[in-house]
Amino acid sequence: MRAAIDTERLLGSLDMLAQIGAIDGGGCCRLAYSDEDATGRRWLASRMRMLDMEVRVDAVGNVIGRFAGRDDRLPAVMLGSHIDTVRTGGRYDGNLGVLAGLEVVAALRDSGLRPLRAIEVGAFANEEGARFAPDMMGSLVYIGGLSAEDALAAVDVDGVRAGDAAQASGCLGDAATPGPVPHAFLELHIEQGPILDREGFDLGVVEAVQGICWQRYRFGGVSNHAGTTPMSMRQDAGYVAMRVGALVRELPARYPGQMVATVGVLRLQPELVNVVPRRAEMTIDLRNVDREALLAARDDLDAEIRAIAAAEGVTVERESMAFFDPFDFDPGIVERVAHHCAATGRRVRRMVSGAGHDAQILGRVAKAAMVFVPSVGGLSHNVREHTAAEHLGLGAQVICDVALELAEEPA
Amino acid sequence: MRAAIDTERLLGSLDMLAQIGAIDGGGCCRLAYSDEDATGRRWLASRMRMLDMEVRVDAVGNVIGRFAGRDDRLPAVMLGSHIDTVRTGGRYDGNLGVLAGLEVVAALRDSGLRPLRAIEVGAFANEEGARFAPDMMGSLVYIGGLSAEDALAAVDVDGVRAGDAAQASGCLGDAATPGPVPHAFLELHIEQGPILDREGFDLGVVEAVQGICWQRYRFGGVSNHAGTTPMSMRQDAGYVAMRVGALVRELPARYPGQMVATVGVLRLQPELVNVVPRRAEMTIDLRNVDREALLAARDDLDAEIRAIAAAEGVTVERESMAFFDPFDFDPGIVERVAHHCAATGRRVRRMVSGAGHDAQILGRVAKAAMVFVPSVGGLSHNVREHTAAEHLGLGAQVICDVALELAEEPA
């Protein structure tokens, strides 16, 4: 069974959704549970109904459209992602996965085909977590990893409850959570990184999502006059932090698992040209698909940090900001996706995702897989996010091909 | 000729001056040309007159008291320092040099002695430069290194002209600048660093003042997602700055001249945990008594910085913030000071000054020397600045002994 994606129609859908919450520069602002988010969901639901899909909205606002199969007792093949954005979001992040799902259904209707299993398209609530924590909230509630009550109790920086915002904007429905476990879940997404674009690949087969370890270190030394304090008598908190920063960069090469390590924040006190810093605060972001390597890097680094600080007479405080385990997608479905990608004849790369996605949450209960398409310049969470039309169509076609194959699998 | 310092009287003077502009914690705030500074100068002038000194105030507010000698045609031996403070100053920085000078005169009067040369005590205006640049302004005008007009044209952060502030507070007088070149200049000062205190010395013979090189570096890279950007594709401005920071620390060991090197300011942008820094800005403070070594360190470091940045694909901008040549005190008078220090039987250390002092300015036109006494914990520009009474008296006695010896030198 095969259906042909209409790239122009997919572009048209992306363009329509991008009008809702449009901001300067070509991007979108549809923060979770905002009026813009609600408007986007209503547009989406109406579009689903136009495609003969049955729409349900659950207790945290996940919008699921169902295109019936030949045997509706079988678990559906689910496609999707999210349509909420960060404050200065682009037009592809999330939206592409949802609208490619609708395009698969539209292509099926064009072809007059009816698969064995239903095809469902899900737009999961609050994937970004830009307003209410945690991110991937809707998919987490969908699989039963978080209760709807707990999710809606989240509060934004203005003190607004997620549940109140969602209720006020009309985002909530009455479908039960957790939702029915699908037969499989497929998500098409822009890469949110530069690899495919820079290396000239057309498609990425995502094998895993990196685990994330965020830590904050605070160093305490002694402020001293930069001119009158001999090097041997210093307890320089800034020096310790900078040594650690240089060390963090060398870390990835020492461990397996395509590790990345970043110092994004470093602040010194009192921050004067001629005063040895008394305090330094820094964040360290470590990511790896290999959980053991991630933990080893974290612990080895901590030991090295404490040795550097001790040699300088500087105190160390460590705070764990976040830790997410890595996630490996089911190898069987990954190989199937890789097979269909290869069949396009285009340049395909296997890769890991450095960002979190709904597919890794659905992957806890069902076979799940992701396809990446290049984002020009690797832009992400940026109004200038752009993916070439041919890549949008290509990615959607692979999702379509895999979905229809999965949808013919018997019980 | 010998006169005995009265430590209790010196402590009393320090205590009285510390009442003017007193701030919480035991410190002082007498910013240059403020009302507090003016009050301090009036107290000082009245104290000079009580000691039978003739007082003159010049066009930038240098206050000079003169205790006549047996032959007033000979250039005077001048003692002194400054009484302006930083915003959160202590009670010894500057004040000690001026009040020890008055104590020398008081001791002379007690002994009934009259030296061949006059003894002058100078309180130079605006040494700190905390309100009006440059620092050491008054002594610079005194020796003719800066015109009074140019000095008084300086403007503070509120847009107030130094000349207007000085006029309004009554700090200016009519003595001509440049002033008469003294036979010699002696300055007693707290160390403003930890060496004497930590190493258990009682007196420091200052051989030189470090040269200072202040630079600001700005690095420009590319902001990227910390999870999705491979290490090999990064242009991390923060990493470059931190590598440079670690390198700066290693610099002093590679050059002669008791070098010190400090990174006091380092700022990253956009300063987010999960974003590779796009911009980094840092200051580098290099000091050395060896001018050639200071320049070599500056230039070698710049070459290394550019190599690190180039390897990372990061741009470099360098800005010179300040450069002061090192200053060597006249070896003859330094040896004489060392001899008198040794004669006390206390522990004496030869050393360099990491901070700037009026003596290095007077040293351009006259034989000049400095004696340091320990500052507990190396505190400086701090309300908790403290020097033990015995050290205050000891330092003043050495200044007295050297001054009286110099004051007997014939033409």
CSV table of C-alpha atoms in Angstrom, one decimal, chain A residues 191-195 198-199 210 214-216 222-236 238-239 241-250 252 259-277 282-285 287 312 321 353-355 377-378 380-381, chain B residues 191-195 198-199 210 214-216 222 224-236 238-239 241-250 252 259-277 282-285 287 312 321 353-355 377-381:
chain,number,residue,atom,x,y,z
A,191,GLU,CA,16.9,18.4,13.3
A,192,GLN,CA,17.3,21.4,15.6
A,193,GLY,CA,21.0,21.1,15.0
A,194,PRO,CA,23.4,21.6,12.1
A,195,ILE,CA,24.6,18.1,11.3
A,198,ARG,CA,26.3,21.0,7.2
A,199,GLU,CA,27.1,17.5,6.1
A,210,GLN,CA,20.7,11.9,24.5
A,214,TRP,CA,22.6,19.8,34.1
A,215,GLN,CA,24.6,20.9,37.0
A,216,ARG,CA,25.4,24.2,38.7
A,222,VAL,CA,38.9,35.2,48.6
A,223,SER,CA,38.7,38.6,46.9
A,224,ASN,CA,42.1,40.2,46.8
A,225,HIS,CA,44.0,43.0,45.1
A,226,ALA,CA,45.1,41.9,41.7
A,227,GLY,CA,48.4,43.8,42.0
A,228,THR,CA,49.5,43.1,45.5
A,229,THR,CA,48.5,39.4,45.9
A,230,PRO,CA,51.2,37.0,44.8
A,231,MET,CA,50.0,34.1,42.6
A,232,SER,CA,50.9,31.6,45.3
A,233,MET,CA,48.6,33.3,47.8
A,234,ARG,CA,45.5,33.4,45.7
A,235,GLN,CA,42.2,31.6,46.3
A,236,ASP,CA,40.8,32.6,42.9
A,238,GLY,CA,37.2,32.6,38.8
A,239,TYR,CA,40.4,30.8,37.9
A,241,ALA,CA,35.8,28.1,37.1
A,242,MET,CA,37.8,28.9,34.0
A,243,ARG,CA,40.0,25.8,34.4
A,244,VAL,CA,36.9,23.7,34.8
A,245,GLY,CA,35.4,25.4,31.6
A,246,ALA,CA,38.5,24.4,29.6
A,247,LEU,CA,38.3,20.9,31.1
A,248,VAL,CA,34.6,20.5,30.2
A,249,ARG,CA,35.5,21.0,26.6
A,250,GLU,CA,38.0,18.1,26.6
A,252,PRO,CA,33.5,14.4,25.3
A,259,MET,CA,28.9,13.1,24.1
A,260,VAL,CA,28.5,16.9,24.1
A,261,ALA,CA,29.5,19.2,27.0
A,262,THR,CA,28.7,22.9,27.3
A,263,VAL,CA,29.3,25.8,29.8
A,264,GLY,CA,26.6,28.3,29.0
A,265,VAL,CA,26.7,30.4,32.2
A,266,LEU,CA,29.7,31.7,34.0
A,267,ARG,CA,29.5,34.6,36.5
A,268,LEU,CA,32.2,36.2,38.6
A,269,GLN,CA,32.0,38.3,41.7
A,270,PRO,CA,32.8,41.1,42.4
A,271,GLU,CA,33.5,41.4,38.7
A,272,LEU,CA,36.2,44.2,38.8
A,273,VAL,CA,39.3,44.4,36.6
A,274,ASN,CA,41.7,44.6,39.5
A,275,VAL,CA,40.1,42.2,42.0
A,276,VAL,CA,40.7,38.5,42.3
A,277,PRO,CA,37.2,36.9,42.0
A,282,MET,CA,28.8,28.2,36.3
A,283,THR,CA,26.5,25.7,34.7
A,284,ILE,CA,27.6,22.5,33.0
A,285,ASP,CA,25.4,20.8,30.4
A,287,ARG,CA,24.6,15.0,27.2
A,312,GLU,CA,43.4,26.7,44.9
A,321,MET,CA,19.5,21.1,38.0
A,353,SER,CA,18.8,13.7,19.0
A,354,GLY,CA,20.2,16.2,21.3
A,355,ALA,CA,16.8,17.7,22.1
A,377,GLY,CA,22.1,26.5,9.5
A,378,GLY,CA,20.9,24.3,12.4
A,380,SER,CA,16.1,26.0,16.3
A,381,HIS,CA,13.8,28.0,18.6
B,191,GLU,CA,51.2,47.0,52.1
B,192,GLN,CA,47.7,46.6,50.5
B,193,GLY,CA,48.6,43.0,50.0
B,194,PRO,CA,49.2,39.9,52.2
B,195,ILE,CA,52.9,39.2,51.9
B,198,ARG,CA,51.4,36.1,55.9
B,199,GLU,CA,55.1,35.7,55.9
B,210,GLN,CA,54.9,47.1,39.2
B,214,TRP,CA,45.0,46.3,31.6
B,215,GLN,CA,43.3,44.8,28.5
B,216,ARG,CA,39.8,43.9,27.5
B,222,VAL,CA,28.0,31.5,17.2
B,224,ASN,CA,24.1,27.1,19.2
B,225,HIS,CA,21.9,24.4,20.9
B,226,ALA,CA,24.0,22.7,23.6
B,227,GLY,CA,22.4,19.3,22.8
B,228,THR,CA,22.3,19.2,19.1
B,229,THR,CA,25.6,20.9,18.1
B,230,PRO,CA,28.5,18.5,17.9
B,231,MET,CA,31.7,19.6,19.6
B,232,SER,CA,33.5,19.8,16.2
B,233,MET,CA,31.0,22.3,14.8
B,234,ARG,CA,31.1,24.8,17.7
B,235,GLN,CA,32.4,28.3,17.6
B,236,ASP,CA,32.2,28.8,21.4
B,238,GLY,CA,32.9,31.2,26.1
B,239,TYR,CA,35.2,28.3,25.7
B,241,ALA,CA,37.6,33.0,27.1
B,242,MET,CA,37.8,30.2,29.7
B,243,ARG,CA,40.9,28.6,28.0
B,244,VAL,CA,42.5,32.1,28.0
B,245,GLY,CA,41.6,32.5,31.7
B,246,ALA,CA,43.4,29.2,32.5
B,247,LEU,CA,46.3,30.3,30.4
B,248,VAL,CA,46.6,33.7,32.1
B,249,ARG,CA,47.2,31.9,35.3
B,250,GLU,CA,50.2,30.1,33.9
B,252,PRO,CA,53.6,34.7,35.6
B,259,MET,CA,54.7,39.0,37.6
B,260,VAL,CA,51.0,38.7,38.6
B,261,ALA,CA,48.1,38.1,36.2
B,262,THR,CA,44.4,38.3,36.9
B,263,VAL,CA,41.1,37.8,35.1
B,264,GLY,CA,38.6,39.8,37.2
B,265,VAL,CA,35.7,40.1,34.7
B,266,LEU,CA,34.3,37.4,32.4
B,267,ARG,CA,30.8,37.7,30.9
B,268,LEU,CA,29.1,35.3,28.6
B,269,GLN,CA,26.1,35.9,26.2
B,270,PRO,CA,23.4,34.8,25.9
B,271,GLU,CA,24.1,33.2,29.3
B,272,LEU,CA,21.8,30.3,29.1
B,273,VAL,CA,22.5,26.8,30.4
B,274,ASN,CA,21.8,25.1,27.1
B,275,VAL,CA,23.1,27.6,24.6
B,276,VAL,CA,26.7,27.7,23.4
B,277,PRO,CA,27.9,31.3,24.2
B,282,MET,CA,37.0,39.4,29.7
B,283,THR,CA,39.6,41.7,31.3
B,284,ILE,CA,43.2,40.7,31.8
B,285,ASP,CA,45.3,42.6,34.4
B,287,ARG,CA,51.6,43.5,36.3
B,312,GLU,CA,37.6,27.7,17.4
B,321,MET,CA,42.4,49.9,28.9
B,353,SER,CA,54.5,47.4,45.2
B,354,GLY,CA,51.5,46.1,43.2
B,355,ALA,CA,49.6,49.3,43.7
B,377,GLY,CA,45.0,39.7,56.0
B,378,GLY,CA,46.3,41.9,53.2
B,379,LEU,CA,43.1,43.9,53.3
B,380,SER,CA,43.0,47.0,51.2
B,381,HIS,CA,40.3,49.4,50.1
